[in-house]
Amino acid sequence: MKNIKNIPVKCFLFCLTLLMIGLVACEDEDADRISNSPQRLPDITTVSPASGPVRSTVTLTGANFSENPEDISVTFDGGDPAEVIASTETTITVEVPDFTTSGIVNLVVGTSFAIGGPTFTIELPEIESYSLSTAEPGTSVIITGTNFSEIPTDNVVSFNGELADVSASTSTSITTTVPTQALTGPITVTVAGNDPVTGSVFTVTRPEVTVASIDPTMGTPGIEVTIAGTGFSEILTNNTVSFQGREADSSIEGEVIAATTTSITVRVPVGAVTGTVSITVFGSASVAGPEFTVTSTTLLIPLTSDDDDVEEIMILQAGSDDAVGDMDLSSSDLEFGEMSSGQGLVKIGLRFNEVNIPQGADVQEASIQFKCDDTGSDPVQVIIFGENSANASPYEESNRELSGRPLTTANVIWDIPPWVNEGDRTDAQKTVDLSSIIQEIVNRDDWESGNSINIIIEPSGVSLSATSTSGGREAENYSSSRADDGAELSITFN
């Protein structure tokens, strides 16, 4: 009896299981049908308006859009995404980005749906007229046209390439100011970074340039002079002041260090000579001013160290314990064309420090003054060179150190007259003109004012055959205890 009673229950459970399996199978089929249903692609039917400037508002109309602006990406001609202002299932409102160019409107909804829409045409700004066609720098000018930006900083205006300030703007006008540096030429307007548009030529006029005076009217190169007049520029580089050059038809520009519309302060250039000063403003024709007289500067440069005058043995005296090329940095005197006992015939080096001559200065005269240490009347001849370097280094005691230095091409012969009195410091103890040697050194591109110059004096001519009985010339060397006795270099330049 128990087995017979359980049969209906088992049948019921079996049927219930089959029913549940069937329901699950139906759900899977429904899911398959749903997942295989066609996607709803967005569709743009119109773009309104179909043209406009950058930053204008455009509405896209169609179907299958999204009410969530974050799901939407709109681009014009493949440019940067536009800002989506609002959206529904059928409309999207966007702002045309800066730098946009004409082309197809592209729409992306979500992450996987994209469609190309109609074409949108960018309307470029157009320049129609100016409130003035001729004006001086600083004058306000209104540019009239279309498709400008109402935000002044979005409008970039230039006068013949020179950027101008924009003080106000609407969609049809721009108020700007003629730049200080402007020259005659067309006005160009660029709106929001798009392609520039060019208007007609604008004529820039300037006040007449006049020169009334120059103060002072004379001085050495390097001094500052002030020129008074009219029509100058407050921008230093707009003013060119030229001084007379060494050649008759040449000129040298001075450095303008201050300027207003009525005065210019300029530094007299190295190499300038006496002559007329001329002024050019903004590249216009030059205006002749007063004459400026260039005066010369004379430097007196004494030796300043015991190690700045040296002797190097050039020809050895018989029986000497020294060697050719030996250096003597502590000699008690300087011997010209004399076969000294214990050494022989020597060449002399003199190193002058802090030679404050500008690079390229015009050296007019130069000489070295000595003081007689011992008399002599036999013929003596020496040849004088300079060291061909921009800044002579201190002497060293290594063999042939003086001979190893490069020499200037320029050199001079000095036939030394008799020295008759010890202690004399006269023209007899002064060298011939050394200006060509100094000029070669200061003309070097790497010469700088304040550097050191080395003068090298060698026996030549008759002095090369000097003997122990020849009466040469002996000059005082430098000593800190009697500094005034040392050699002194004199240079006159402008």
Coordinates of C-alpha atoms in Angstrom, one line a residue, residues 152-479:
P152 CA 38.2 91.8 -27.7
T153 CA 41.0 89.3 -27.0
D154 CA 39.6 86.9 -29.6
N155 CA 40.4 89.4 -32.3
V156 CA 44.1 89.7 -33.3
V157 CA 44.9 92.8 -35.3
S158 CA 48.2 93.7 -37.0
F159 CA 49.3 96.7 -39.0
N160 CA 51.7 95.4 -41.7
G161 CA 52.7 92.6 -39.3
E162 CA 53.0 94.7 -36.1
L163 CA 50.5 93.5 -33.4
A164 CA 48.0 96.2 -32.2
D165 CA 46.0 96.5 -29.0
V166 CA 42.3 95.8 -29.3
S167 CA 40.2 97.8 -26.8
A168 CA 36.6 97.0 -27.9
S169 CA 34.8 94.8 -30.3
T170 CA 31.4 93.6 -31.6
S171 CA 30.5 91.2 -34.3
T172 CA 30.8 94.0 -36.9
S173 CA 33.5 96.4 -35.5
I174 CA 36.9 96.3 -33.8
T175 CA 38.5 99.3 -32.0
T176 CA 42.3 99.3 -32.1
T177 CA 45.3 101.5 -31.8
V178 CA 48.1 102.1 -34.4
P179 CA 51.2 100.4 -32.9
T180 CA 54.3 102.4 -32.1
Q181 CA 56.4 100.3 -34.4
A182 CA 53.9 100.2 -37.3
L183 CA 54.9 100.9 -40.8
T184 CA 52.6 101.6 -43.8
G185 CA 50.9 98.4 -45.1
P186 CA 47.7 96.3 -44.9
I187 CA 45.8 95.6 -41.8
T188 CA 45.2 91.9 -40.9
V189 CA 42.5 90.5 -38.6
T190 CA 42.5 86.9 -37.2
V191 CA 39.5 85.8 -35.2
A192 CA 39.6 83.0 -32.6
G193 CA 42.8 81.5 -34.2
N194 CA 41.3 80.9 -37.6
D195 CA 42.7 82.0 -41.0
P196 CA 43.6 85.7 -41.1
V197 CA 41.9 88.1 -43.5
T198 CA 43.6 91.1 -44.9
G199 CA 42.2 94.5 -45.6
S200 CA 43.5 97.4 -47.6
V201 CA 46.7 99.4 -47.0
F202 CA 46.8 101.7 -44.0
T203 CA 49.2 104.6 -44.2
V204 CA 51.3 105.3 -41.1
T205 CA 52.6 108.8 -40.8
R206 CA 55.2 110.1 -38.3
P207 CA 56.2 113.5 -37.0
E208 CA 59.0 115.3 -38.9
V209 CA 62.5 114.5 -37.5
T210 CA 64.5 117.6 -36.5
V211 CA 67.8 118.0 -34.7
A212 CA 68.3 121.1 -32.5
S213 CA 71.4 120.5 -30.5
I214 CA 74.0 118.0 -29.2
D215 CA 75.5 118.2 -25.7
P216 CA 78.4 118.0 -25.2
T217 CA 79.8 118.9 -28.6
M218 CA 83.1 117.2 -28.1
G219 CA 84.6 114.3 -26.2
T220 CA 86.3 111.0 -26.4
P221 CA 84.8 107.7 -27.6
G222 CA 82.7 106.1 -25.0
I223 CA 81.2 109.2 -23.5
E224 CA 77.4 109.8 -23.5
V225 CA 75.9 112.7 -25.5
T226 CA 72.3 113.9 -25.6
I227 CA 70.7 115.0 -28.9
A228 CA 67.7 117.3 -28.6
G229 CA 65.0 117.5 -31.4
T230 CA 61.6 116.2 -32.5
G231 CA 60.2 113.2 -34.1
F232 CA 62.3 110.7 -32.2
S233 CA 61.0 107.3 -31.0
E234 CA 60.7 106.1 -27.4
I235 CA 61.7 102.7 -28.6
L236 CA 65.5 102.7 -28.5
T237 CA 66.0 100.4 -31.6
N238 CA 63.9 102.7 -33.8
N239 CA 66.5 105.5 -33.5
T240 CA 69.8 105.2 -35.4
V241 CA 72.6 107.7 -34.5
S242 CA 75.6 107.7 -36.8
F243 CA 79.0 109.4 -36.3
Q244 CA 81.6 110.1 -38.9
G245 CA 83.9 107.1 -39.6
R246 CA 87.6 107.2 -40.4
E247 CA 87.0 107.0 -44.1
A248 CA 85.4 110.1 -45.8
D249 CA 82.2 108.3 -46.8
S250 CA 81.9 106.0 -43.8
S251 CA 79.9 106.2 -40.6
I252 CA 79.7 104.3 -37.3
E253 CA 76.6 103.8 -35.3
G254 CA 76.5 104.8 -31.7
E255 CA 74.7 102.8 -28.9
V256 CA 71.4 104.5 -28.1
I257 CA 70.9 104.1 -24.3
A258 CA 67.8 106.3 -23.7
A259 CA 65.2 108.0 -25.9
T260 CA 62.0 110.1 -25.8
T261 CA 60.2 111.8 -28.6
T262 CA 62.4 114.9 -28.1
S263 CA 65.8 113.5 -26.9
I264 CA 68.2 110.7 -27.6
T265 CA 71.1 109.7 -25.4
V266 CA 73.9 107.9 -27.3
R267 CA 77.3 106.6 -26.5
V268 CA 80.1 107.8 -28.9
P269 CA 81.4 104.7 -30.7
V270 CA 85.0 103.6 -30.8
G271 CA 86.5 104.6 -34.2
A272 CA 84.4 107.8 -34.6
V273 CA 86.2 110.9 -35.8
T274 CA 85.2 114.5 -35.9
G275 CA 82.2 115.1 -38.2
T276 CA 78.5 115.5 -38.5
V277 CA 76.1 113.4 -36.5
S278 CA 73.0 112.1 -38.4
I279 CA 69.7 110.7 -37.0
T280 CA 67.5 108.1 -38.6
V281 CA 64.1 107.2 -37.1
F282 CA 62.1 104.2 -38.2
G283 CA 64.4 103.7 -41.2
S284 CA 63.4 107.0 -42.8
A285 CA 65.9 109.3 -44.5
S286 CA 68.6 110.5 -42.2
V287 CA 68.6 114.0 -40.8
A288 CA 72.0 115.8 -40.4
G289 CA 72.7 117.3 -37.0
P290 CA 75.5 119.3 -35.5
E291 CA 79.2 118.5 -35.7
F292 CA 80.7 116.4 -32.9
T293 CA 84.4 116.8 -32.2
V294 CA 86.1 113.6 -31.2
T295 CA 89.1 114.2 -28.9
S296 CA 91.9 111.7 -28.1
T297 CA 92.7 109.8 -24.9
T298 CA 96.2 109.3 -23.7
L299 CA 96.9 106.4 -21.3
L300 CA 100.1 106.2 -19.3
I301 CA 100.7 102.6 -18.2
P302 CA 103.7 101.9 -16.0
L303 CA 105.1 98.5 -15.1
T304 CA 103.6 97.3 -11.8
S305 CA 105.4 94.1 -10.8
D306 CA 109.1 93.0 -10.4
D307 CA 108.2 90.1 -12.7
D308 CA 106.9 92.2 -15.6
D309 CA 110.3 93.0 -17.2
V310 CA 112.5 90.1 -18.1
E311 CA 115.6 89.2 -20.1
E312 CA 116.2 86.1 -22.2
I313 CA 119.7 85.1 -23.4
M314 CA 119.8 85.3 -27.2
I315 CA 123.5 85.0 -27.9
L316 CA 125.6 83.5 -25.1
Q317 CA 128.9 85.1 -24.1
A318 CA 131.9 82.9 -24.2
G319 CA 132.6 81.2 -20.9
S320 CA 129.2 81.9 -19.4
D321 CA 127.6 79.2 -17.2
D322 CA 124.2 80.1 -18.5
A323 CA 122.5 78.7 -21.6
V324 CA 120.8 80.3 -24.6
G325 CA 117.1 80.8 -23.8
D326 CA 117.6 81.2 -20.0
M327 CA 115.1 83.6 -18.5
D328 CA 116.0 86.3 -15.9
L329 CA 113.1 87.7 -14.0
S330 CA 115.2 89.6 -11.5
S331 CA 117.8 91.5 -13.5
S332 CA 118.9 94.7 -12.0
D333 CA 118.7 96.5 -15.3
L334 CA 117.6 96.1 -18.9
E335 CA 120.4 95.9 -21.5
F336 CA 119.9 96.9 -25.1
G337 CA 122.5 95.7 -27.7
E338 CA 125.1 95.0 -25.0
M339 CA 127.0 91.8 -24.5
S340 CA 126.7 91.7 -20.7
S341 CA 129.2 89.9 -18.6
G342 CA 128.1 86.4 -17.4
Q343 CA 125.2 86.3 -19.8
G344 CA 125.5 87.6 -23.3
L345 CA 123.2 89.4 -25.7
V346 CA 119.6 89.4 -24.5
K347 CA 116.1 90.1 -25.7
I348 CA 113.8 92.0 -23.4
G349 CA 110.1 91.4 -22.5
L350 CA 107.9 94.1 -21.0
R351 CA 104.4 93.2 -19.8
F352 CA 101.9 96.1 -19.3
N353 CA 98.7 95.4 -17.4
E354 CA 95.2 96.9 -17.4
V355 CA 95.5 98.5 -20.9
N356 CA 92.1 100.1 -21.0
I357 CA 91.6 100.6 -24.7
P358 CA 88.3 99.5 -26.4
Q359 CA 88.5 96.8 -29.0
G360 CA 89.1 98.3 -32.4
A361 CA 90.1 101.8 -31.1
D362 CA 92.1 104.0 -33.4
V363 CA 95.6 104.1 -32.0
Q364 CA 97.3 107.3 -33.0
E365 CA 100.5 107.2 -31.1
A366 CA 102.4 104.8 -28.7
S367 CA 105.8 104.7 -27.2
I368 CA 107.7 103.4 -24.2
Q369 CA 109.7 105.7 -21.9
F370 CA 112.8 104.3 -20.1
K371 CA 115.2 105.8 -17.6
C372 CA 118.9 105.7 -18.2
D373 CA 120.8 103.4 -15.8
D374 CA 124.2 103.6 -17.6
T375 CA 125.5 105.8 -20.4
G376 CA 126.5 104.6 -23.8
S377 CA 127.2 106.1 -27.2
D378 CA 128.1 103.2 -29.6
P379 CA 125.6 102.4 -32.3
V380 CA 122.7 100.3 -31.0
Q381 CA 119.8 99.0 -33.0
V382 CA 116.8 96.9 -31.8
I383 CA 113.7 95.6 -33.4
I384 CA 110.4 95.8 -31.4
F385 CA 107.5 93.4 -31.7
G386 CA 104.3 92.8 -29.7
E387 CA 103.1 89.5 -28.5
N388 CA 100.3 88.5 -30.9
S389 CA 97.7 87.5 -28.2
A390 CA 94.6 89.1 -26.8
N391 CA 95.9 89.0 -23.2
A392 CA 99.6 88.4 -22.5
S393 CA 100.1 85.9 -19.7
P394 CA 102.7 86.4 -16.9
Y395 CA 106.3 85.4 -17.6
E396 CA 107.8 82.1 -16.4
E397 CA 111.4 81.0 -15.9
S398 CA 111.3 78.1 -18.3
N399 CA 113.9 78.1 -21.1
R400 CA 113.0 80.2 -24.2
E401 CA 109.7 81.2 -22.6
L402 CA 109.9 84.6 -24.2
S403 CA 111.0 83.3 -27.6
G404 CA 108.1 80.9 -27.6
R405 CA 105.5 83.6 -27.7
P406 CA 103.8 84.5 -31.0
L407 CA 104.9 87.9 -32.5
T408 CA 102.8 90.5 -34.2
T409 CA 103.3 91.1 -37.9
A410 CA 103.9 94.8 -37.1
N411 CA 107.3 95.7 -35.9
V412 CA 109.6 98.8 -35.8
I413 CA 113.3 99.4 -35.7
W414 CA 114.7 101.7 -33.0
D415 CA 118.2 103.1 -33.6
I416 CA 118.9 104.2 -30.0
P417 CA 120.6 107.5 -29.7
P418 CA 123.5 108.1 -27.2
W419 CA 122.5 108.1 -23.5
V420 CA 124.8 110.7 -21.9
N421 CA 123.6 111.1 -18.3
E422 CA 122.6 108.5 -15.8
G423 CA 119.0 109.1 -14.5
D424 CA 117.9 110.8 -17.8
R425 CA 114.3 110.2 -18.7
T426 CA 114.1 112.2 -22.0
D427 CA 113.3 111.7 -25.6
A428 CA 116.6 109.8 -26.0
Q429 CA 115.2 107.1 -23.8
K430 CA 111.8 107.0 -25.6
T431 CA 111.2 104.4 -28.3
V432 CA 110.0 105.3 -31.8
D433 CA 106.3 105.1 -32.5
L434 CA 104.8 101.7 -31.6
S435 CA 101.2 102.5 -32.7
S436 CA 101.2 99.9 -35.5
I437 CA 102.0 97.2 -33.0
I438 CA 99.4 98.3 -30.4
Q439 CA 96.8 98.7 -33.2
E440 CA 97.3 95.1 -34.4
I441 CA 96.8 93.8 -30.9
V442 CA 93.6 95.8 -30.1
N443 CA 92.2 95.0 -33.5
R444 CA 92.0 91.3 -32.5
D445 CA 88.4 90.1 -32.2
D446 CA 89.2 88.7 -28.8
W447 CA 90.8 91.8 -27.4
E448 CA 89.1 93.3 -24.4
S449 CA 89.7 96.6 -22.6
G450 CA 91.8 96.0 -19.5
N451 CA 93.8 93.1 -20.9
S452 CA 97.7 92.9 -20.8
I453 CA 100.1 93.7 -23.6
N454 CA 103.6 92.2 -24.0
I455 CA 106.3 94.1 -25.8
I456 CA 109.4 92.2 -27.0
I457 CA 112.6 94.0 -27.9
E458 CA 115.4 92.1 -29.7
P459 CA 118.9 93.2 -30.9
S460 CA 119.1 93.7 -34.6
G461 CA 121.5 95.1 -37.2
V462 CA 124.7 96.3 -35.8
S463 CA 123.8 95.1 -32.3
L464 CA 123.9 91.5 -33.4
S465 CA 127.6 91.8 -33.6
A466 CA 128.1 93.5 -30.3
T467 CA 131.1 92.5 -28.2
S468 CA 132.0 92.7 -24.6
T469 CA 133.6 96.1 -25.3
S470 CA 130.6 97.6 -27.1
G471 CA 128.8 100.3 -25.3
G472 CA 125.2 99.4 -25.4
R473 CA 122.3 101.0 -23.4
E474 CA 121.2 100.1 -19.9
A475 CA 117.8 101.2 -18.6
E476 CA 116.4 100.9 -15.1
N477 CA 114.2 97.9 -14.4
Y478 CA 111.1 98.0 -12.3
S479 CA 111.5 97.6 -8.6

